[in-house]
XYZ file of C-alpha atoms in Angstrom:
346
model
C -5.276 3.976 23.952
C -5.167 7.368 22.521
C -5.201 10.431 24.439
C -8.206 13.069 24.214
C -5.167 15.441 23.464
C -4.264 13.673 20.240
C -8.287 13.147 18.969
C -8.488 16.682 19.678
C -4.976 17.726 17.480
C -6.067 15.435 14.502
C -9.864 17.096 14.638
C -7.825 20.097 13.991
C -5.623 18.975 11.529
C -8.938 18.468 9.796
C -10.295 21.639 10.540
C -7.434 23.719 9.851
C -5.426 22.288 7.259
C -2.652 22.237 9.363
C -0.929 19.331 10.320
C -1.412 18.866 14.004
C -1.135 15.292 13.976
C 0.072 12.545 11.465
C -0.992 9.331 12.794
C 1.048 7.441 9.750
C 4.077 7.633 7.867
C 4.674 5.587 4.712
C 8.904 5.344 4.240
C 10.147 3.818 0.738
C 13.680 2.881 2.221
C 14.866 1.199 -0.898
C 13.915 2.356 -4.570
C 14.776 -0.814 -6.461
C 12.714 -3.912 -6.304
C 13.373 -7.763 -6.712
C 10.669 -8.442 -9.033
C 8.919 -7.650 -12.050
C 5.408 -7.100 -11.440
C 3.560 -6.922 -15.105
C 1.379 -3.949 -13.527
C 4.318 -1.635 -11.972
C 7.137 -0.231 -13.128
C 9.706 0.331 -10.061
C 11.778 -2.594 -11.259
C 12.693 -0.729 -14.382
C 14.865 1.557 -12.546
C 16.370 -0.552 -10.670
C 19.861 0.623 -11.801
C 19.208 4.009 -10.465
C 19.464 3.164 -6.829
C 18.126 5.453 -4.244
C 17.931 4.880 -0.464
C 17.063 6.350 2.926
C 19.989 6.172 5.804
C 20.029 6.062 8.848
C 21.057 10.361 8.994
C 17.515 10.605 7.017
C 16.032 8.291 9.667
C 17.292 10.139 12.235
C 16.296 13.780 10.678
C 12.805 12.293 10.750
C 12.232 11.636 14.180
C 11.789 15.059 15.962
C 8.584 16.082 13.227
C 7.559 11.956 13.934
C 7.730 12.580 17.761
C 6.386 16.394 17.067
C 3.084 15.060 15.078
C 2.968 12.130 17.366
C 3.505 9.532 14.344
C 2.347 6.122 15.317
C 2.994 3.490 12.981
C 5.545 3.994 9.990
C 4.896 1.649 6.999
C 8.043 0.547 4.853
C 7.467 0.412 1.014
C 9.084 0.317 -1.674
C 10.741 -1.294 -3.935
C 11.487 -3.446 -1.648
C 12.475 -2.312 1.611
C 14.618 -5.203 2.711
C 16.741 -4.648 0.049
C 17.977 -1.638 1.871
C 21.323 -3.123 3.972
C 20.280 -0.593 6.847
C 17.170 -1.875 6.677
C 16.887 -2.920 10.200
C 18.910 -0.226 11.829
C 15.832 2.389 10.565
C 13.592 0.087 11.976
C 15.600 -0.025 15.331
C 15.949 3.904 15.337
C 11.918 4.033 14.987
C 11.448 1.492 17.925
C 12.950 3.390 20.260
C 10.595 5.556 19.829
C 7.670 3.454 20.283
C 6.460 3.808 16.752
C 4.885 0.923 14.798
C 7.076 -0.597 11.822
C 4.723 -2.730 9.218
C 6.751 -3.810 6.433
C 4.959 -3.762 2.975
C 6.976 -6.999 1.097
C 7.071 -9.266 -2.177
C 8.151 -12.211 0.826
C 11.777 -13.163 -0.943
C 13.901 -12.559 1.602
C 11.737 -13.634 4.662
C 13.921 -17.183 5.154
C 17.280 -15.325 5.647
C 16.440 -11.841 7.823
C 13.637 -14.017 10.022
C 15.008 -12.744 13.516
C 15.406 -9.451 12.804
C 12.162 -9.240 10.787
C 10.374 -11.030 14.270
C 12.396 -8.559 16.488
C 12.371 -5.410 14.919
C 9.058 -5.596 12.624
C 5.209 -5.531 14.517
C 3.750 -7.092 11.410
C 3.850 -7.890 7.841
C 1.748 -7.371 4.907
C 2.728 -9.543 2.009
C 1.906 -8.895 -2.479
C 0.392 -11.966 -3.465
C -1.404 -12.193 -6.965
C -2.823 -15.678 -7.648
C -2.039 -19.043 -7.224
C 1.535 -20.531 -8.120
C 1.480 -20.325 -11.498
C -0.273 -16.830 -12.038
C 2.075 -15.220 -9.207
C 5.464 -16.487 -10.577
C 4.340 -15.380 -14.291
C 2.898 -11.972 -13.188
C 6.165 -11.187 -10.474
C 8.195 -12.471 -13.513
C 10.024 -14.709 -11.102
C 10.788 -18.254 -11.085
C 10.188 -19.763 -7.923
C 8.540 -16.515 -6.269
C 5.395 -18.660 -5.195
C 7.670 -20.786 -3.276
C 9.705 -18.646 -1.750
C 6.395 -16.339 -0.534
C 4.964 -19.658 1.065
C 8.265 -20.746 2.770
C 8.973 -17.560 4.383
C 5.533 -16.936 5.891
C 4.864 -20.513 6.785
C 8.645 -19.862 8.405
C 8.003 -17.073 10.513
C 4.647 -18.524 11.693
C 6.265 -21.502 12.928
C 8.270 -19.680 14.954
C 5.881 -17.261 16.169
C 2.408 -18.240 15.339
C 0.845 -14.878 16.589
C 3.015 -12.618 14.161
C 0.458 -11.123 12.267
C 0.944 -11.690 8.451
C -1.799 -10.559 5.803
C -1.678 -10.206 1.852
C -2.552 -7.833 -0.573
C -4.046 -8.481 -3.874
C -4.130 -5.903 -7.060
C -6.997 -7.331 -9.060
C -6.560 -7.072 -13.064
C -6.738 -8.511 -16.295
C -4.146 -11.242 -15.799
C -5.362 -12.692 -12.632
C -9.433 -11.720 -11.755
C -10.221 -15.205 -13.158
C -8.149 -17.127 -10.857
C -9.955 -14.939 -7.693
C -11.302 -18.096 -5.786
C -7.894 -19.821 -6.110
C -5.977 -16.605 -5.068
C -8.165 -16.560 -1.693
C -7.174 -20.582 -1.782
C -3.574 -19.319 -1.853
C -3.802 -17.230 0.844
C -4.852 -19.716 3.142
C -2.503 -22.409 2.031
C 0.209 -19.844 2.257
C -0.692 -19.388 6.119
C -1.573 -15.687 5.927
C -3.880 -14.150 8.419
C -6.182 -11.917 6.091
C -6.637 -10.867 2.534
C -7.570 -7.745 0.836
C -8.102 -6.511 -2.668
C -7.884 -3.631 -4.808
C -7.790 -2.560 -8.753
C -4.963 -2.060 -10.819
C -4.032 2.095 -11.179
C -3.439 2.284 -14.888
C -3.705 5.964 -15.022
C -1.573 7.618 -12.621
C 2.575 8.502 -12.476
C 2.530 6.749 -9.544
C 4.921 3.403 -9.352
C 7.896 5.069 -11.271
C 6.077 5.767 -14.193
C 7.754 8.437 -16.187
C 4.012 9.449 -17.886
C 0.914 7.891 -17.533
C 0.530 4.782 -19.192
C -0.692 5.269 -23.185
C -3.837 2.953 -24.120
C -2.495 -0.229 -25.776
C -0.240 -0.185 -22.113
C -3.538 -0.333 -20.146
C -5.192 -2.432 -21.937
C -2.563 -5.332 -21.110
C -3.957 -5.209 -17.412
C -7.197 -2.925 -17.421
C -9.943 -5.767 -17.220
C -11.238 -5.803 -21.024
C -14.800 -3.826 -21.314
C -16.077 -7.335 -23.151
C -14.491 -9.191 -19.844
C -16.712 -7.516 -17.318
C -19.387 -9.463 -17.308
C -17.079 -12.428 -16.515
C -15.426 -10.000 -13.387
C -18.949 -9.142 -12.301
C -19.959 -12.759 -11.916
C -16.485 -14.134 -10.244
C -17.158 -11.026 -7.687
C -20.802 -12.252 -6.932
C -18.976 -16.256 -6.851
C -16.633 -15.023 -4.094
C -19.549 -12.908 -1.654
C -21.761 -15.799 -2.302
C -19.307 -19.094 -1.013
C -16.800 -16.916 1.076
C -19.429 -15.896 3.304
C -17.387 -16.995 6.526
C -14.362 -15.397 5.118
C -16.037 -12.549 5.033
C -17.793 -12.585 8.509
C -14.787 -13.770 10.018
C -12.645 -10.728 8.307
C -10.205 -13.127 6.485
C -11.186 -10.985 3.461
C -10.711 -7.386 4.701
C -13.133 -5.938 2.218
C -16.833 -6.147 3.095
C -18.956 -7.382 0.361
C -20.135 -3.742 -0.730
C -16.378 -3.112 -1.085
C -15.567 -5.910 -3.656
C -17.864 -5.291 -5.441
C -16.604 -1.775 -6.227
C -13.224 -3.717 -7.928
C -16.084 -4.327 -10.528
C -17.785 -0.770 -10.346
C -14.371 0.584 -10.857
C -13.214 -1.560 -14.010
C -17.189 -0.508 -15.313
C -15.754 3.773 -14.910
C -12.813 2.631 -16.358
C -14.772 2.091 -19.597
C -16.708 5.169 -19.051
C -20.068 3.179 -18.350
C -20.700 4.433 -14.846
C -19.340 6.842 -12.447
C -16.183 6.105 -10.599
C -17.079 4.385 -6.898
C -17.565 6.764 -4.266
C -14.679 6.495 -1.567
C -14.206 8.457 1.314
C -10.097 9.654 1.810
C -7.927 11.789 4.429
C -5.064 10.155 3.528
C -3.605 13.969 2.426
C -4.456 15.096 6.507
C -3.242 11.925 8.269
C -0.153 10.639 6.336
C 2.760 11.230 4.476
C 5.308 9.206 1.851
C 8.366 9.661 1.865
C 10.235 8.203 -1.024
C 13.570 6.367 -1.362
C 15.299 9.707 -2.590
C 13.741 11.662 0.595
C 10.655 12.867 -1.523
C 7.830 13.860 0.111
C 4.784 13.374 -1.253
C 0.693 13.733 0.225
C 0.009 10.246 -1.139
C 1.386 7.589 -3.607
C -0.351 9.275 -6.539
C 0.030 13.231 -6.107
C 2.777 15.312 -6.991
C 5.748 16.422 -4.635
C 5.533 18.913 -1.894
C 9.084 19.159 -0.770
C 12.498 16.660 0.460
C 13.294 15.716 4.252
C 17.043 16.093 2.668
C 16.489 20.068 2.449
C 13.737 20.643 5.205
C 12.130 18.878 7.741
C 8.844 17.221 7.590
C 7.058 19.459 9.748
C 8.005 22.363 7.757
C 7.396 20.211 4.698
C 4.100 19.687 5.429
C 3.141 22.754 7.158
C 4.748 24.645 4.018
C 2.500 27.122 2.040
C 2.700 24.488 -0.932
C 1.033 21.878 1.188
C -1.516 23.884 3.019
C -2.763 24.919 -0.251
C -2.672 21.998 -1.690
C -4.706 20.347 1.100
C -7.034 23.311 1.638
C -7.600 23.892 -2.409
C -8.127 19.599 -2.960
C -11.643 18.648 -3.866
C -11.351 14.987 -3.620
C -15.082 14.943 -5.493
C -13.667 16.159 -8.759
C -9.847 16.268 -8.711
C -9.102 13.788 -11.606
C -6.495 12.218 -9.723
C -8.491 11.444 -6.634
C -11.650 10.271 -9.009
C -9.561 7.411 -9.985
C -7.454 6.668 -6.818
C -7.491 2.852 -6.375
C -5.652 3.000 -2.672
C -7.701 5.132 -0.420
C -7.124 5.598 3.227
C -10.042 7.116 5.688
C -8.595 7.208 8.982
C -11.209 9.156 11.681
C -9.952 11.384 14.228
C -10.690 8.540 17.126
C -9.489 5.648 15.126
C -6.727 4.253 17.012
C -3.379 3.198 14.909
């Protein structure tokens, strides 16, 4: 239950532009990843290794206990590819805060006590059905190893929440219906979806990605009516799924994968969304980067101030007071939006 006090600090944070409360913290403990996604380009820096400790872990807690942080979520990379993986988590558990770990599923099989110990719950990348997810993770075997180590952490504990994640594109839109198939054969407790970003410097990317680069996963202008009528396949014979909240989305929210793809191709505006993320979260990258959100620039590094200064800093109140979310290019195309209200409980 939240307290009136902390409603009232996070109407002000709204208000003010001052950060009164940050209900969420996204960490990135680990910058290299241990696959190959066709659609992101962490893995190609995998050589330059950066990683939180547990001295950056422990800097962070007086600002997390300050803005009365809730729930941290680890990213990456992939986060349990950090050896101190579980002695961050330990530090944030002490102090009552939430750990969800954000995961490709590899290396559930050998961490599985720790992971059921330490971690509250799990949200897993999965992008079609066997074949489709090996070739787009560019991993033999990655299918397999996904299934085993949910289905093995279930077993043990059946109520350990476990739900996927599913970036919609070019390579896998047509295998939709199986990828919701997957999910259930897998053992996962819920589904969601979202469009590729093909446009931002987000996921490593040195520069934006040039045309012929998008086009190998923006869904094809001459492709859309194909994506329009999988989408209406899916609301129409996944009704339960969707009742039930297996698939996370509501049916006016899939359909905007579609709407997107169409603004992509410049035949319709981009889909309205409604985002705080800037007022109610922070990421903080594998370096100690902090950043508003995944896809705007840098405001400052836990390793040279601390994250209340950071994001009470002149650069971030002006960012957040001078942001127009209705025409900053950046926000227009945003494909990972997060709305939290001022009541909404973590």
């Amino acid at each position: 239950m939240q307290s009136p006090i902390e409603t009232y600090k996070r109407y002000r944070t709204l208000q003010t532009h001052k950060i009164s409360a940050l209900p969420i913290v996204i960490l990135m403990p680990h910058s290299a990843c241990n696959c190959r996604c066709v659609m992101c380009d962490i893995w190609k820096d995998n050589k330059n290794l950066k990683q939180l400790n547990e001295e950056d872990v422990k800097g962070l807690l007086a600002s997390l206990k300050e803005l009365g942080t809730r729930q941290v979520l680890m990213s990456g990379g992939e986060a349990l590819l950090n050896t101190n993986f579980f002695k961050l988590c330990e530090l944030l558990r002490k102090e009552d805060i939430k750990v969800t770990l954000l995961s490709t599923g590899l290396l559930f099989r050998k961490n599985t006590d720790q992971l059921l110990a330490l971690v509250n719950d799990i949200i897993v990348s999965i992008d079609g059905d066997e074949i489709i997810h090996d070739t787009i993770r560019n991993i033999p075997g990655a299918y397999s190893k996904l299934k085993d180590g949910v289905q093995y952490l279930k077993n043990i504990d059946p109520s350990f929440k476990i739900t996927g994640r599913t970036v919609i594109h070019r390579l896998n839109y047509m295998v939709w219906p199986k990828i919701i198939a997957s999910a259930k054969e897998i053992g996962l407790d819920q589904i969601s979806f979202l469009p590729a970003d093909v446009t931002s410097t987000a996921f490593n990317r040195e520069s934006p990605w040039d045309e012929p680069r998008q086009d190998e996963i923006m869904i094809g202008r001459a492709e859309l009516p194909a994506l329009k009528n999988i989408t209406e396949e899916i609301i129409e014979k996944h009704s339960i799924a969707f009742q039930n909240s297996f698939i996370a989305e509501s049916p006016e929210k899939i359909r905007k994968i579609y709407a997107y793809y169409n603004a992509l191709h410049g035949l319709e505006p981009f889909p309205f969304k409604k985002c705080n993320a800037p007022w109610v979260s922070a990421v903080i990258e594998a370096d100690g980067t902090v950043r508003p959100c995944f896809f705007h620039q840098s405001i400052g590094n836990i390793r040279e101030n601390s994250l209340n200064d950071i994001l009470n800093g002149e650069v971030a109140m002006q960012f957040r007071k001078g942001l127009d979310m209705d025409k900053n290019a950046t926000c227009l195309k945003c494909v990972c939006y997060l709305n939290l209200s001022p009541g909404t409980t973590v």
